[in-house]
Amino acid sequence: MSTSRRNKTGYAIASMMVMLALAFAASTATAAPPLPIRSGLYTFKHKFAEQPDMPSLVLTAKIRGQHIVLINRSVSDVFPKGVIAEGTLMWHAASKQWIIGTDKADRYAKDVGGCSAGPDVIDLRKRIYWTC
């Protein structure tokens, strides 16, 4: 085999190895942890991101796989009675938090939760729905 051909083959193999390494790194960096809650009905607390100690509402959460519906069962000044949020539970890798997304792009939103324009954050372990 000529030196030129060996160099081209070596370059192609090295390029493929770099691409595979990058693809592996990207897939592991964005891999979601297992959903920490099973399908079912749950009670969640609502909390304000800027005033987390301020009392708020108790909500009903209906979870079916990755789908969530949050329901306010009482009349209040915070939310109207009925469904207040519905969407897909998504892992937001950049913030390392679960969010309620309505579009695949929400998973990669620059900002989430609090008073950002991004999707709301939901703490599935402590059962807290965070809003502004």
PDB file of C-alpha atoms in Angstrom, residues 7-120:
ATOM      1  CA  ASN A   7      -2.359   8.441   5.127  1.00  0.00           C
ATOM      2  CA  LYS A   8      -5.858   8.786   3.620  1.00  0.00           C
ATOM      3  CA  THR A   9      -7.028   5.586   5.319  1.00  0.00           C
ATOM      4  CA  GLY A  10      -5.524   6.652   8.643  1.00  0.00           C
ATOM      5  CA  TYR A  11      -7.137  10.087   8.348  1.00  0.00           C
ATOM      6  CA  ALA A  12     -10.542   8.541   7.571  1.00  0.00           C
ATOM      7  CA  ILE A  13     -10.328   6.192  10.564  1.00  0.00           C
ATOM      8  CA  ALA A  14      -9.231   9.010  12.885  1.00  0.00           C
ATOM      9  CA  SER A  15     -12.062  11.233  11.630  1.00  0.00           C
ATOM     10  CA  MET A  16     -14.616   8.478  12.227  1.00  0.00           C
ATOM     11  CA  MET A  17     -13.289   7.890  15.742  1.00  0.00           C
ATOM     12  CA  VAL A  18     -13.559  11.604  16.576  1.00  0.00           C
ATOM     13  CA  MET A  19     -17.130  11.707  15.208  1.00  0.00           C
ATOM     14  CA  LEU A  20     -18.112   8.636  17.225  1.00  0.00           C
ATOM     15  CA  ALA A  21     -16.580  10.110  20.384  1.00  0.00           C
ATOM     16  CA  LEU A  22     -18.465  13.384  19.871  1.00  0.00           C
ATOM     17  CA  ALA A  23     -21.731  11.547  19.198  1.00  0.00           C
ATOM     18  CA  PHE A  24     -21.266   9.454  22.343  1.00  0.00           C
ATOM     19  CA  ALA A  25     -20.472  12.539  24.450  1.00  0.00           C
ATOM     20  CA  ALA A  26     -23.526  14.366  23.112  1.00  0.00           C
ATOM     21  CA  SER A  27     -25.835  11.413  23.761  1.00  0.00           C
ATOM     22  CA  THR A  28     -24.633  10.873  27.322  1.00  0.00           C
ATOM     23  CA  ALA A  29     -24.672  14.578  28.200  1.00  0.00           C
ATOM     24  CA  THR A  30     -28.343  14.938  27.296  1.00  0.00           C
ATOM     25  CA  ALA A  31     -29.544  11.540  28.491  1.00  0.00           C
ATOM     26  CA  ALA A  32     -32.409  11.976  30.917  1.00  0.00           C
ATOM     27  CA  PRO A  33     -32.361  10.215  34.260  1.00  0.00           C
ATOM     28  CA  PRO A  34     -35.238   7.809  34.872  1.00  0.00           C
ATOM     29  CA  LEU A  35     -38.524   9.529  35.658  1.00  0.00           C
ATOM     30  CA  PRO A  36     -38.622   9.629  39.493  1.00  0.00           C
ATOM     31  CA  ILE A  37     -42.399   9.227  39.705  1.00  0.00           C
ATOM     32  CA  ARG A  38     -44.871   6.608  38.483  1.00  0.00           C
ATOM     33  CA  SER A  39     -48.124   7.132  36.657  1.00  0.00           C
ATOM     34  CA  GLY A  40     -50.953   8.038  39.011  1.00  0.00           C
ATOM     35  CA  LEU A  41     -52.695  10.829  40.914  1.00  0.00           C
ATOM     36  CA  TYR A  42     -50.592  12.985  43.236  1.00  0.00           C
ATOM     37  CA  THR A  43     -50.840  16.089  45.380  1.00  0.00           C
ATOM     38  CA  PHE A  44     -48.321  18.805  44.480  1.00  0.00           C
ATOM     39  CA  LYS A  45     -47.643  22.148  46.127  1.00  0.00           C
ATOM     40  CA  HIS A  46     -47.361  25.327  44.124  1.00  0.00           C
ATOM     41  CA  LYS A  47     -44.493  27.656  45.002  1.00  0.00           C
ATOM     42  CA  PHE A  48     -43.404  31.043  43.718  1.00  0.00           C
ATOM     43  CA  ALA A  49     -39.799  31.114  42.485  1.00  0.00           C
ATOM     44  CA  GLU A  50     -39.183  34.603  43.844  1.00  0.00           C
ATOM     45  CA  GLN A  51     -41.016  34.014  47.146  1.00  0.00           C
ATOM     46  CA  PRO A  52     -40.688  30.299  47.937  1.00  0.00           C
ATOM     47  CA  ASP A  53     -41.883  30.694  51.552  1.00  0.00           C
ATOM     48  CA  MET A  54     -45.122  32.429  50.558  1.00  0.00           C
ATOM     49  CA  PRO A  55     -48.142  30.110  51.015  1.00  0.00           C
ATOM     50  CA  SER A  56     -49.891  29.019  47.838  1.00  0.00           C
ATOM     51  CA  LEU A  57     -52.095  26.257  46.486  1.00  0.00           C
ATOM     52  CA  VAL A  58     -52.299  22.513  46.595  1.00  0.00           C
ATOM     53  CA  LEU A  59     -52.713  21.005  43.127  1.00  0.00           C
ATOM     54  CA  THR A  60     -53.729  17.633  41.770  1.00  0.00           C
ATOM     55  CA  ALA A  61     -51.252  16.081  39.339  1.00  0.00           C
ATOM     56  CA  LYS A  62     -52.347  13.391  36.887  1.00  0.00           C
ATOM     57  CA  ILE A  63     -49.310  11.613  35.502  1.00  0.00           C
ATOM     58  CA  ARG A  64     -49.480   9.032  32.714  1.00  0.00           C
ATOM     59  CA  GLY A  65     -45.983   8.069  31.634  1.00  0.00           C
ATOM     60  CA  GLN A  66     -44.311  11.310  30.496  1.00  0.00           C
ATOM     61  CA  HIS A  67     -47.597  13.253  30.296  1.00  0.00           C
ATOM     62  CA  ILE A  68     -48.684  15.517  33.175  1.00  0.00           C
ATOM     63  CA  VAL A  69     -51.797  17.553  33.893  1.00  0.00           C
ATOM     64  CA  LEU A  70     -51.866  19.933  36.879  1.00  0.00           C
ATOM     65  CA  ILE A  71     -55.304  20.844  38.204  1.00  0.00           C
ATOM     66  CA  ASN A  72     -56.392  23.521  40.656  1.00  0.00           C
ATOM     67  CA  ARG A  73     -59.479  22.153  42.415  1.00  0.00           C
ATOM     68  CA  SER A  74     -60.439  25.397  44.191  1.00  0.00           C
ATOM     69  CA  VAL A  75     -61.180  29.008  43.323  1.00  0.00           C
ATOM     70  CA  SER A  76     -58.178  31.210  44.137  1.00  0.00           C
ATOM     71  CA  ASP A  77     -56.396  34.444  43.318  1.00  0.00           C
ATOM     72  CA  VAL A  78     -53.327  32.528  42.102  1.00  0.00           C
ATOM     73  CA  PHE A  79     -54.851  30.330  39.370  1.00  0.00           C
ATOM     74  CA  PRO A  80     -58.327  29.815  37.978  1.00  0.00           C
ATOM     75  CA  LYS A  81     -60.104  26.603  38.896  1.00  0.00           C
ATOM     76  CA  GLY A  82     -59.292  23.782  36.464  1.00  0.00           C
ATOM     77  CA  VAL A  83     -56.285  22.755  34.387  1.00  0.00           C
ATOM     78  CA  ILE A  84     -53.382  25.142  34.926  1.00  0.00           C
ATOM     79  CA  ALA A  85     -50.612  23.252  33.131  1.00  0.00           C
ATOM     80  CA  GLU A  86     -50.389  20.296  30.795  1.00  0.00           C
ATOM     81  CA  GLY A  87     -47.521  18.876  28.820  1.00  0.00           C
ATOM     82  CA  THR A  88     -44.665  16.436  28.639  1.00  0.00           C
ATOM     83  CA  LEU A  89     -42.248  15.823  31.489  1.00  0.00           C
ATOM     84  CA  MET A  90     -38.812  16.538  30.042  1.00  0.00           C
ATOM     85  CA  TRP A  91     -35.342  16.519  31.516  1.00  0.00           C
ATOM     86  CA  HIS A  92     -33.627  19.867  30.977  1.00  0.00           C
ATOM     87  CA  ALA A  93     -29.987  18.800  30.987  1.00  0.00           C
ATOM     88  CA  ALA A  94     -28.516  22.312  31.173  1.00  0.00           C
ATOM     89  CA  SER A  95     -30.308  23.114  34.455  1.00  0.00           C
ATOM     90  CA  LYS A  96     -30.557  19.500  35.667  1.00  0.00           C
ATOM     91  CA  GLN A  97     -34.282  19.914  36.358  1.00  0.00           C
ATOM     92  CA  TRP A  98     -37.536  18.406  35.177  1.00  0.00           C
ATOM     93  CA  ILE A  99     -39.721  20.759  33.149  1.00  0.00           C
ATOM     94  CA  ILE A 100     -43.208  20.697  31.668  1.00  0.00           C
ATOM     95  CA  GLY A 101     -42.648  21.020  27.940  1.00  0.00           C
ATOM     96  CA  THR A 102     -45.113  21.518  25.127  1.00  0.00           C
ATOM     97  CA  ASP A 103     -42.586  21.340  22.271  1.00  0.00           C
ATOM     98  CA  LYS A 104     -39.469  19.198  21.718  1.00  0.00           C
ATOM     99  CA  ALA A 105     -37.380  22.396  21.635  1.00  0.00           C
ATOM    100  CA  ASP A 106     -38.328  23.099  25.288  1.00  0.00           C
ATOM    101  CA  ARG A 107     -35.811  20.444  26.324  1.00  0.00           C
ATOM    102  CA  TYR A 108     -33.059  22.753  25.016  1.00  0.00           C
ATOM    103  CA  ALA A 109     -34.499  26.103  26.166  1.00  0.00           C
ATOM    104  CA  LYS A 110     -31.879  28.626  27.249  1.00  0.00           C
ATOM    105  CA  ASP A 111     -33.824  29.529  30.420  1.00  0.00           C
ATOM    106  CA  VAL A 112     -36.394  27.517  32.363  1.00  0.00           C
ATOM    107  CA  GLY A 113     -38.525  28.129  35.418  1.00  0.00           C
ATOM    108  CA  GLY A 114     -38.642  31.124  37.686  1.00  0.00           C
ATOM    109  CA  CYS A 115     -39.739  34.221  35.848  1.00  0.00           C
ATOM    110  CA  SER A 116     -38.107  33.279  32.559  1.00  0.00           C
ATOM    111  CA  ALA A 117     -39.982  32.949  29.296  1.00  0.00           C
ATOM    112  CA  GLY A 118     -39.033  29.262  29.246  1.00  0.00           C
ATOM    113  CA  PRO A 119     -40.991  26.216  30.384  1.00  0.00           C
ATOM    114  CA  ASP A 120     -42.028  25.762  34.016  1.00  0.00           C
TER     115      ASP A 120
END
